[in-house]
Short mmCIF file of C-alpha atoms in Angstrom, two decimals:
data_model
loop_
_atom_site.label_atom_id
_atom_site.label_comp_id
_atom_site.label_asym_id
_atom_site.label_seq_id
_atom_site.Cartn_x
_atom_site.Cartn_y
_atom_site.Cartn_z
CA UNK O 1 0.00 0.00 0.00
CA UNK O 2 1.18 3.60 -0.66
CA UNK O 3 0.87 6.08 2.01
CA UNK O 4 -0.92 9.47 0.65
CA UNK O 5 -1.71 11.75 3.43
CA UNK O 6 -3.51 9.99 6.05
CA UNK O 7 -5.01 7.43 3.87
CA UNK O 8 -3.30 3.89 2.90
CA UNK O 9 -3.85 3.13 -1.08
CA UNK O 10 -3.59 -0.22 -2.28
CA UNK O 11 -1.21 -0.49 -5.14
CA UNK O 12 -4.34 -1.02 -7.35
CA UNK O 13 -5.34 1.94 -6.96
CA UNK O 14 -5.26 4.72 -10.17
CA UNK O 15 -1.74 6.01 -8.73
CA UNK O 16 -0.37 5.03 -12.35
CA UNK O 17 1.20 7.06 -15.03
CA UNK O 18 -1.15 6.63 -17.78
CA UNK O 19 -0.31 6.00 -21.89
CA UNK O 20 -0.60 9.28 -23.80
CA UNK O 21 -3.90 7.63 -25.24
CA UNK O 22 -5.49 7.74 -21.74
CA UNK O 23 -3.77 11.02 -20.85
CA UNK O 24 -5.28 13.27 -23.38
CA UNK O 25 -7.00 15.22 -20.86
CA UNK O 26 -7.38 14.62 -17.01
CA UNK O 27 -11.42 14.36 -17.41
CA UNK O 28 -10.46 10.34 -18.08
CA UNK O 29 -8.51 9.84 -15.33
CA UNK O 30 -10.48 11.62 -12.55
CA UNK O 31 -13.65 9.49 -14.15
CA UNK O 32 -10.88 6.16 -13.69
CA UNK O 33 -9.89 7.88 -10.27
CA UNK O 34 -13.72 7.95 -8.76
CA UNK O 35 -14.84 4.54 -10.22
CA UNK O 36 -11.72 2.74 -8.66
CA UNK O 37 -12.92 4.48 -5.37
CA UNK O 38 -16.59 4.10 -5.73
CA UNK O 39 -15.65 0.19 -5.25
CA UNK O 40 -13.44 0.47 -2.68
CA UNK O 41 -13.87 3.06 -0.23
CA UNK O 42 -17.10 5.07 -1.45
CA UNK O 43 -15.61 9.31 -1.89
CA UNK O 44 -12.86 8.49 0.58
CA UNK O 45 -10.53 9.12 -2.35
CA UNK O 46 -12.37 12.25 -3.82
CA UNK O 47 -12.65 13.56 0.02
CA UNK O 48 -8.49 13.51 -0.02
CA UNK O 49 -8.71 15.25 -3.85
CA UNK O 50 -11.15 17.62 -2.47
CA UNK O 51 -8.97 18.61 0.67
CA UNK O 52 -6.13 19.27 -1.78
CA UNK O 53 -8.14 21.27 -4.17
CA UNK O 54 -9.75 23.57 -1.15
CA UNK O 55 -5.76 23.83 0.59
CA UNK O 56 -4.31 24.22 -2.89
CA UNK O 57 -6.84 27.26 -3.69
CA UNK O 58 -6.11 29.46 -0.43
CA UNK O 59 -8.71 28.08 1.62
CA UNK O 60 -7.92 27.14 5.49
CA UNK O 61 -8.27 25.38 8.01
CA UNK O 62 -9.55 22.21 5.66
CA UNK O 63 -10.33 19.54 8.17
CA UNK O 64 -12.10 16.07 6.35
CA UNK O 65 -14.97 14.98 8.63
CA UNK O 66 -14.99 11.06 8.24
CA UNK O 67 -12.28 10.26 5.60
CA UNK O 68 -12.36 6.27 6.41
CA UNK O 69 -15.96 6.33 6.27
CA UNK O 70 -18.79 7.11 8.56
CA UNK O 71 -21.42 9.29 9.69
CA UNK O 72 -20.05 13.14 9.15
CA UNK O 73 -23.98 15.06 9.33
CA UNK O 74 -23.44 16.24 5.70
CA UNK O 75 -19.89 17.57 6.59
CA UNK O 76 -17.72 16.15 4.27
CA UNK O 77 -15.08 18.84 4.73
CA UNK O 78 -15.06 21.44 6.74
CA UNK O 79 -13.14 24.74 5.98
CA UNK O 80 -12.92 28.58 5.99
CA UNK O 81 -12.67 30.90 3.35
CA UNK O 82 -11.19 34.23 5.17
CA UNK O 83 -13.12 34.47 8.13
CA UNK O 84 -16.07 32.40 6.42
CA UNK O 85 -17.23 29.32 7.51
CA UNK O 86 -18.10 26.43 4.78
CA UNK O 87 -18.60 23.23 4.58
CA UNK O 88 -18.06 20.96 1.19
CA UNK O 89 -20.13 17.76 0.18
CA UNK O 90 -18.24 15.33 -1.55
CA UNK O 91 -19.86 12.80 -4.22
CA UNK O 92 -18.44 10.55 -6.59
CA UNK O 93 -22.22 9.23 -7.44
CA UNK O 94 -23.33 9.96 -10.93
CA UNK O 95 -26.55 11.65 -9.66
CA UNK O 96 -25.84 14.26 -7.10
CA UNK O 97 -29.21 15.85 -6.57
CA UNK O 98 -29.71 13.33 -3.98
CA UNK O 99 -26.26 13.95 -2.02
CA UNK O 100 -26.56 17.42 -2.47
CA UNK O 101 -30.07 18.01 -1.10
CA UNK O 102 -29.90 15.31 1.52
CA UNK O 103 -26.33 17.57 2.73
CA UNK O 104 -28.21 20.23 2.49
CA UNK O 105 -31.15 19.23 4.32
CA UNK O 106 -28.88 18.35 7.42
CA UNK O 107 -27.06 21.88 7.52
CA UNK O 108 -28.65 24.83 9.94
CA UNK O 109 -29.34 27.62 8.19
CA UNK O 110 -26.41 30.00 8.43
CA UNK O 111 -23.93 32.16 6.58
CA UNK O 112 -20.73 30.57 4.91
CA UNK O 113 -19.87 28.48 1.61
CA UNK O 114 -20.81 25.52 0.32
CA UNK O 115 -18.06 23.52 -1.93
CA UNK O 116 -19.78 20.64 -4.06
CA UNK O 117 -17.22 18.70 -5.42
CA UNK O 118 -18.34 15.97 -7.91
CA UNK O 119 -16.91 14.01 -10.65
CA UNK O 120 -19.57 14.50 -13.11
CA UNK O 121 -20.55 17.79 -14.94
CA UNK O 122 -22.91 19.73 -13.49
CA UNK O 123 -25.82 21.50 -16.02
CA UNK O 124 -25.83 25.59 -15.92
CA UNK O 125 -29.90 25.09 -14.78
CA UNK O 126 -29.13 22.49 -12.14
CA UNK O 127 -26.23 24.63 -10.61
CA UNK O 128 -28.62 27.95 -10.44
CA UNK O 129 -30.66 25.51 -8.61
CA UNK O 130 -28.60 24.16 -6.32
CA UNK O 131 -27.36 28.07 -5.53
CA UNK O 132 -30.73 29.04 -4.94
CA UNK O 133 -31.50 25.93 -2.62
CA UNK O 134 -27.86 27.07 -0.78
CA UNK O 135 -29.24 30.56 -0.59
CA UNK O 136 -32.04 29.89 0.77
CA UNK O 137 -30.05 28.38 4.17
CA UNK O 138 -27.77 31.46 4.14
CA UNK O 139 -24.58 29.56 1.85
CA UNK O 140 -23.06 30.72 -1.12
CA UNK O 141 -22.25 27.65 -3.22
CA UNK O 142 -19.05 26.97 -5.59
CA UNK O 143 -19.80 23.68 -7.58
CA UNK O 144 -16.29 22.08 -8.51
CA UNK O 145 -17.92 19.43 -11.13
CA UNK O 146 -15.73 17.62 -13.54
CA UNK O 147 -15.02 20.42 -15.98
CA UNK O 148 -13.65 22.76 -13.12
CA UNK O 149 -11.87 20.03 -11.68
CA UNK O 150 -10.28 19.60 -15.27
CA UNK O 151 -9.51 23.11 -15.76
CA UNK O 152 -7.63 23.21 -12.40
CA UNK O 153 -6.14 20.10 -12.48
CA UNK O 154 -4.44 20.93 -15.83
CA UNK O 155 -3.62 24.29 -15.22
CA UNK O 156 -2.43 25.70 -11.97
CA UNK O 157 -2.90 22.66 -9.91
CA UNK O 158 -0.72 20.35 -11.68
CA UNK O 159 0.77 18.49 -8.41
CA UNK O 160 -2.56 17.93 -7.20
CA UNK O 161 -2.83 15.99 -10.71
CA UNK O 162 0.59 14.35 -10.32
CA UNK O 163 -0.45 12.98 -6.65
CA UNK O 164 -4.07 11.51 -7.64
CA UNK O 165 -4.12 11.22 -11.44
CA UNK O 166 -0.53 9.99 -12.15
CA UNK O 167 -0.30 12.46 -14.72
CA UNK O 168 3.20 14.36 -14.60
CA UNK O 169 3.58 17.23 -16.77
CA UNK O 170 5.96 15.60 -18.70
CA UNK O 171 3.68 13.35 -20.68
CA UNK O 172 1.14 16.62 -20.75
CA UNK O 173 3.76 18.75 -22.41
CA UNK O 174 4.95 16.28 -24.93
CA UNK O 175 0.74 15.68 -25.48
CA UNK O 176 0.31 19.23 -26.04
CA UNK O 177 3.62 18.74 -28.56
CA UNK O 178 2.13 16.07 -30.46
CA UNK O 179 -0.88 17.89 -30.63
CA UNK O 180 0.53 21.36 -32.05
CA UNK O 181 2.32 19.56 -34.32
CA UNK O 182 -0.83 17.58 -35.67
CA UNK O 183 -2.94 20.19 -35.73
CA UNK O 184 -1.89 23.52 -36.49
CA UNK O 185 -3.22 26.10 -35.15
CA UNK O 186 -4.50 29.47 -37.50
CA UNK O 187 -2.26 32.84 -37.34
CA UNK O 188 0.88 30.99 -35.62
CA UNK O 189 -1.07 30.83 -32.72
CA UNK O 190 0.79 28.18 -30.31
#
């Protein structure tokens, strides 16, 4: 088992470099990432990922509720934002209105942020809804679904990719190589 923070990964898990053909963009190996982990340990893994996302991104005092598991009364993560309060629900289910209401449904109403971290992408309507259900309980809400996740993973949180994706920037760079070189872009735009 490999030691990754405070959790113990069996060598099975998606701690792998993977083939340029897999490694195209990090949307595949996050989706490889959360099905390994739905198996095995439910969002155990995407809690971890989610913790090093929020600490990554400035936030503080990032505490995971139940990592191994367990009753955490909606808390998956707790945090603060400045001197904000917030809380994040974690979810590696392919339907998250469930989580997200039944999280939401066991928070008092209060002032702070909610952080929704899934690994599916989350529809323009059904995020304005989920705001406006957060808003009603006194929470702002920042949805980190798979395309955010994507976009940060493969931009300015590259070791956060490295640690749970197996995708050093190495094999990104000579992607985005092959790429240029295959497809040209107008203008001598590079």
């Amino acid at each position: 088992e490999k030691a990754i923070g405070s959790l113990n990964m069996p060598d099975f898990m998606p701690f792998r470099e993977f083939p340029p053909t897999e490694a195209r963009n990090t949307g595949r190996p996050i989706l490889v990432f959360a099905s390994a982990w739905r198996h095995r340990h439910r969002s155990a893994g995407g809690m971890s990922l989610a913790a090093d996302v929020l600490n990554a991104l400035g936030y503080t005092k990032v505490e995971p509720m139940a990592p191994g598991g367990g009753p955490d009364a909606g808390r998956d993560i707790l945090f603060c934002e400045g001197d904000t309060a917030g809380i994040a629900f974690v979810t590696l289910d392919k339907d998250i209105r469930d989580k997200f209401r039944s999280d939401l449904d066991k928070q008092e109403d209060a002032e702070g942020v909610i952080a929704l971290f899934c690994n599916t992408d989350v529809s323009l309507p059904r995020k304005l809804k989920f705001a406006k259900d957060a808003v009603a309980k006194g929470y702002r809400l920042e949805v980190f679904d798979l395309e955010r996740l994507r976009s940060l993973l493969d931009t300015s949180l590259k070791d956060v990719r490295r640690r749970y994706l197996g995708i050093a920037d190495e094999i990104a760079a000579r992607l985005r190589s092959d790429v240029s070189r295959l497809l040209p872009f107008p203008g001598g735009c590079r």
